Coordinates of N, CA and C in Angstrom, one line a residue:
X1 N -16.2 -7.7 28.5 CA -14.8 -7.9 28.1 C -14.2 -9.0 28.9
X2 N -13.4 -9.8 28.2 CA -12.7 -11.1 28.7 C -11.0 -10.6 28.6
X3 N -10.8 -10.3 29.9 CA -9.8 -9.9 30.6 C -8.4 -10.5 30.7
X4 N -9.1 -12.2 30.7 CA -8.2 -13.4 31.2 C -7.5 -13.9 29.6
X5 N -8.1 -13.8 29.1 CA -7.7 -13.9 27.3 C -6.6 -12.7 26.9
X6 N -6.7 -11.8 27.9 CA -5.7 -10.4 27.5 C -6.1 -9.8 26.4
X7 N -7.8 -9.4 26.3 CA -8.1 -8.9 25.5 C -7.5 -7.5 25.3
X8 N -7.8 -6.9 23.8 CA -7.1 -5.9 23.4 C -7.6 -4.7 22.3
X9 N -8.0 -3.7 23.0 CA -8.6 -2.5 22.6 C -8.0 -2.1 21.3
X10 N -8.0 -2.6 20.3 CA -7.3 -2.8 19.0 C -7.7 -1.0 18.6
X11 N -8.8 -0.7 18.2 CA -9.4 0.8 17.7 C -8.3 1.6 18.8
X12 N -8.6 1.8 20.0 CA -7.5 2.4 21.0 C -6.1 2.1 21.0
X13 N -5.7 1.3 20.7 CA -4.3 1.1 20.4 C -3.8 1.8 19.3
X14 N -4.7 1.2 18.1 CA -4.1 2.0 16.8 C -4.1 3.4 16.9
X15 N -5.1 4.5 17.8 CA -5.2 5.9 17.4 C -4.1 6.3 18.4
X16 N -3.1 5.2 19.4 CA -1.8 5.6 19.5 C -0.3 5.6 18.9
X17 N -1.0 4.7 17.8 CA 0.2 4.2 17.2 C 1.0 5.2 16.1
X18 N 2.3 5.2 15.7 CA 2.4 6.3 14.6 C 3.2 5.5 13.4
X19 N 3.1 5.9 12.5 CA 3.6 5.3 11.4 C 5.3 5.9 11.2
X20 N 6.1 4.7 11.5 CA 7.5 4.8 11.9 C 8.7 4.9 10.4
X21 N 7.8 4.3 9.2 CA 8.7 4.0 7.9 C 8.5 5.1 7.1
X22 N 9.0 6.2 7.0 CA 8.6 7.1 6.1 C 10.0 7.5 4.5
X23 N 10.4 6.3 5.0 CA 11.4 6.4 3.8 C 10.7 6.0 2.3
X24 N 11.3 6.1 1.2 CA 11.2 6.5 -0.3 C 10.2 5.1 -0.6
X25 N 11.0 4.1 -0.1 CA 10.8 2.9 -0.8 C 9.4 2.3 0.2
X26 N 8.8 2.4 1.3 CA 8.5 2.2 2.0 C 7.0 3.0 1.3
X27 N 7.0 4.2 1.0 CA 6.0 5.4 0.6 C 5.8 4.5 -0.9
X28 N 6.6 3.9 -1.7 CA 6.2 3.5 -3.2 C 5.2 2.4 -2.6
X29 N 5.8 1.4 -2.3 CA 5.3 0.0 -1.4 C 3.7 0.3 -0.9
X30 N 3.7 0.8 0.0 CA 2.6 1.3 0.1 C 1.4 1.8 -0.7
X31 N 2.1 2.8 -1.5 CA 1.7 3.2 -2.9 C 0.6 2.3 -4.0
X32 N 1.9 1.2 -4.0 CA 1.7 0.1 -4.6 C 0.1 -0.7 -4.4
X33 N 0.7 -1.1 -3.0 CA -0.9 -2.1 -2.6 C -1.8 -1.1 -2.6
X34 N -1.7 0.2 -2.6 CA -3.5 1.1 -2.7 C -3.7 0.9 -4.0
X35 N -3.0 0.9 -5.4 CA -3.3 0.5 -6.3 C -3.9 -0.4 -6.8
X36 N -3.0 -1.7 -6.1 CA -3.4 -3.2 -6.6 C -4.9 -3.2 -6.0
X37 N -5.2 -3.1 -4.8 CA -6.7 -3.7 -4.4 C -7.4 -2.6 -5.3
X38 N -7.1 -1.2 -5.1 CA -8.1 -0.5 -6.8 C -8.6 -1.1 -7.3
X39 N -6.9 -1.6 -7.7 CA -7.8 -2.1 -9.4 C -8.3 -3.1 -9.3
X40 N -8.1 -4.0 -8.9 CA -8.5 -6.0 -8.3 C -9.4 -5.8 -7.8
X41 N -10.0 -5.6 -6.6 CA -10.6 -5.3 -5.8 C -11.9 -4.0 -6.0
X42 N -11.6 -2.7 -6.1 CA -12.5 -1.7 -5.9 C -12.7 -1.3 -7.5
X43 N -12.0 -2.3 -8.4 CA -12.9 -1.4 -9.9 C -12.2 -0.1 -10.3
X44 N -11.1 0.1 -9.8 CA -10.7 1.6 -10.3 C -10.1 1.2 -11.7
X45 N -10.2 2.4 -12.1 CA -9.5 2.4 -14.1 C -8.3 2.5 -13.8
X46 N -7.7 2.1 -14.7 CA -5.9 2.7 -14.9 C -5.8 3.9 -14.8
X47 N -6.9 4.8 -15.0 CA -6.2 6.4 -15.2 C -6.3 7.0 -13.7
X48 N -7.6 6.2 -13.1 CA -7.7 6.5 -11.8 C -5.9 6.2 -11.0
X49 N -5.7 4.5 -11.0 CA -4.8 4.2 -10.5 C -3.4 5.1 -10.5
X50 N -3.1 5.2 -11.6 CA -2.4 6.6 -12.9 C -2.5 7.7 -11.8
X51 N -3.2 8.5 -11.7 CA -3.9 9.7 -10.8 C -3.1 9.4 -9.5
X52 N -3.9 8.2 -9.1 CA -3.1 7.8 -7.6 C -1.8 7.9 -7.0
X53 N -0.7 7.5 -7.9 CA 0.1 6.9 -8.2 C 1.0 8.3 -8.0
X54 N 0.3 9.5 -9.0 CA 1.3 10.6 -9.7 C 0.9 11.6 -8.0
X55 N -0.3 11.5 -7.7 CA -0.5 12.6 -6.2 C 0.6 11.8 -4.8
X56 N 0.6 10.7 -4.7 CA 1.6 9.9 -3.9 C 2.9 10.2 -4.1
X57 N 3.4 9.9 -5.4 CA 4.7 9.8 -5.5 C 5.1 10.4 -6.7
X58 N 4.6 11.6 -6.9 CA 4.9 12.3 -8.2 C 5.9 11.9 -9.4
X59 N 5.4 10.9 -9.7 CA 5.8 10.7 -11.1 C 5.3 11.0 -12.3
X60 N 6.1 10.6 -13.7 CA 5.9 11.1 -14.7 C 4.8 10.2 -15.3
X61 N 4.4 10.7 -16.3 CA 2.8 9.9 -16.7 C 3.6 8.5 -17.2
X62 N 5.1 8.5 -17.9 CA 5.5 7.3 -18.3 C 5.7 5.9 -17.4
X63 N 6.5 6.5 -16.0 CA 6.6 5.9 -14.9 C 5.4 5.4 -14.2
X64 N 4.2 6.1 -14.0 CA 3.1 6.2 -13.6 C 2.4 5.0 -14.2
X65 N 2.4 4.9 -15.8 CA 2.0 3.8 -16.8 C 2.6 2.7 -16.7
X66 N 3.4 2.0 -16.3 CA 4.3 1.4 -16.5 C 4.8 0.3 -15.3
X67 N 4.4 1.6 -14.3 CA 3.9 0.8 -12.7 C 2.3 0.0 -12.6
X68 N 1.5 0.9 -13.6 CA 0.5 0.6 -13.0 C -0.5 -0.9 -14.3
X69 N 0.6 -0.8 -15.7 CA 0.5 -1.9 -16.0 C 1.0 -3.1 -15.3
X70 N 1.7 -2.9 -14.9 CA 2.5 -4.2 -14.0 C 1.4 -4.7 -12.7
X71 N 1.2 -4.0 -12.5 CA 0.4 -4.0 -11.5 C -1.0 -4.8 -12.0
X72 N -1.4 -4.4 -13.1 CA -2.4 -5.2 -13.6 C -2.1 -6.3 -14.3
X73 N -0.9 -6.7 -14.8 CA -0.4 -7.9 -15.7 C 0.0 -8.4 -14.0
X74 N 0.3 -8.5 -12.7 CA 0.9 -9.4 -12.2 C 0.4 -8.7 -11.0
X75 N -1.2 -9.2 -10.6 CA -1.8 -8.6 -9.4 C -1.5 -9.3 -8.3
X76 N -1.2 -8.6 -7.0 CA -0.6 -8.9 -5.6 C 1.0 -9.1 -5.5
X77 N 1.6 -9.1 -7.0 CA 2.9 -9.2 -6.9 C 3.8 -8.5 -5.7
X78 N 3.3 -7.1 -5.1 CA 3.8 -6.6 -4.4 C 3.6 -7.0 -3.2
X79 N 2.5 -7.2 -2.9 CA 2.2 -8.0 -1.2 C 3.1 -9.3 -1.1
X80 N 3.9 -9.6 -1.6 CA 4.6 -10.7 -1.9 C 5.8 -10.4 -1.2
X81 N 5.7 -9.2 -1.4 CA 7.6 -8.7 -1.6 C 7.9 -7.7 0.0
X82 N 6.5 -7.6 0.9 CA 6.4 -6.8 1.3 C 7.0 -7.1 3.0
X83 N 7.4 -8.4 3.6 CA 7.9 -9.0 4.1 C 9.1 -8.2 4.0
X84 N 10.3 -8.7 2.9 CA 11.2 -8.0 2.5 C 11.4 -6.3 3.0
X85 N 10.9 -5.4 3.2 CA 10.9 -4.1 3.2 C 10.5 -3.9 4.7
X86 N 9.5 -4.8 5.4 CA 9.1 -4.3 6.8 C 10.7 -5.0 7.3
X87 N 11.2 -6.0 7.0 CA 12.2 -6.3 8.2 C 13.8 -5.7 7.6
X88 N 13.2 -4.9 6.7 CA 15.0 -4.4 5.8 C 14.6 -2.9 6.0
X89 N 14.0 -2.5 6.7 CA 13.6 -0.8 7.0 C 13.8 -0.6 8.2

């Protein structure tokens, strides 16, 4: 280990860290990017994403559709926005 660099036990840090944002909009957001890389990224179907979407943040199959087209017509749109919400929480 290189000391003089101020190296940093990253794995040990994180399993003390706690997740501080538990508000509504913060839980969608979140929500959100597990969907986008799904689908972009890991190959998941809409219905999967759909599924995901409704066990997170119990919505209705319409709401559920409707997020998760968006999500496919305008991929990463949300990581965009996501600046916005860490420094307004």
């Amino acid at each position: 280990l290189n000391w003089v660099d101020a190296y940093t036990n990253l794995p040990a840090t994180a399993k003390h860290c706690t997740l501080t944002h538990n508000s509504d909009i913060t839980r969608l957001f979140l929500s959100l990017m597990e969907i986008d890389i799904g689908l972009h990224y890991q190959g998941w179907s809409k219905q999967q994403a759909r599924v995901t979407l409704q066990e997170r943040l119990r919505l209705t199959d319409f709401e559920a559709d409707r997020l998760v087209e968006g999500t496919v017509l305008y991929p990463a749109t949300i990581f965009s926005l996501t600046p916005f919400v860490i420094f307004s929480s």
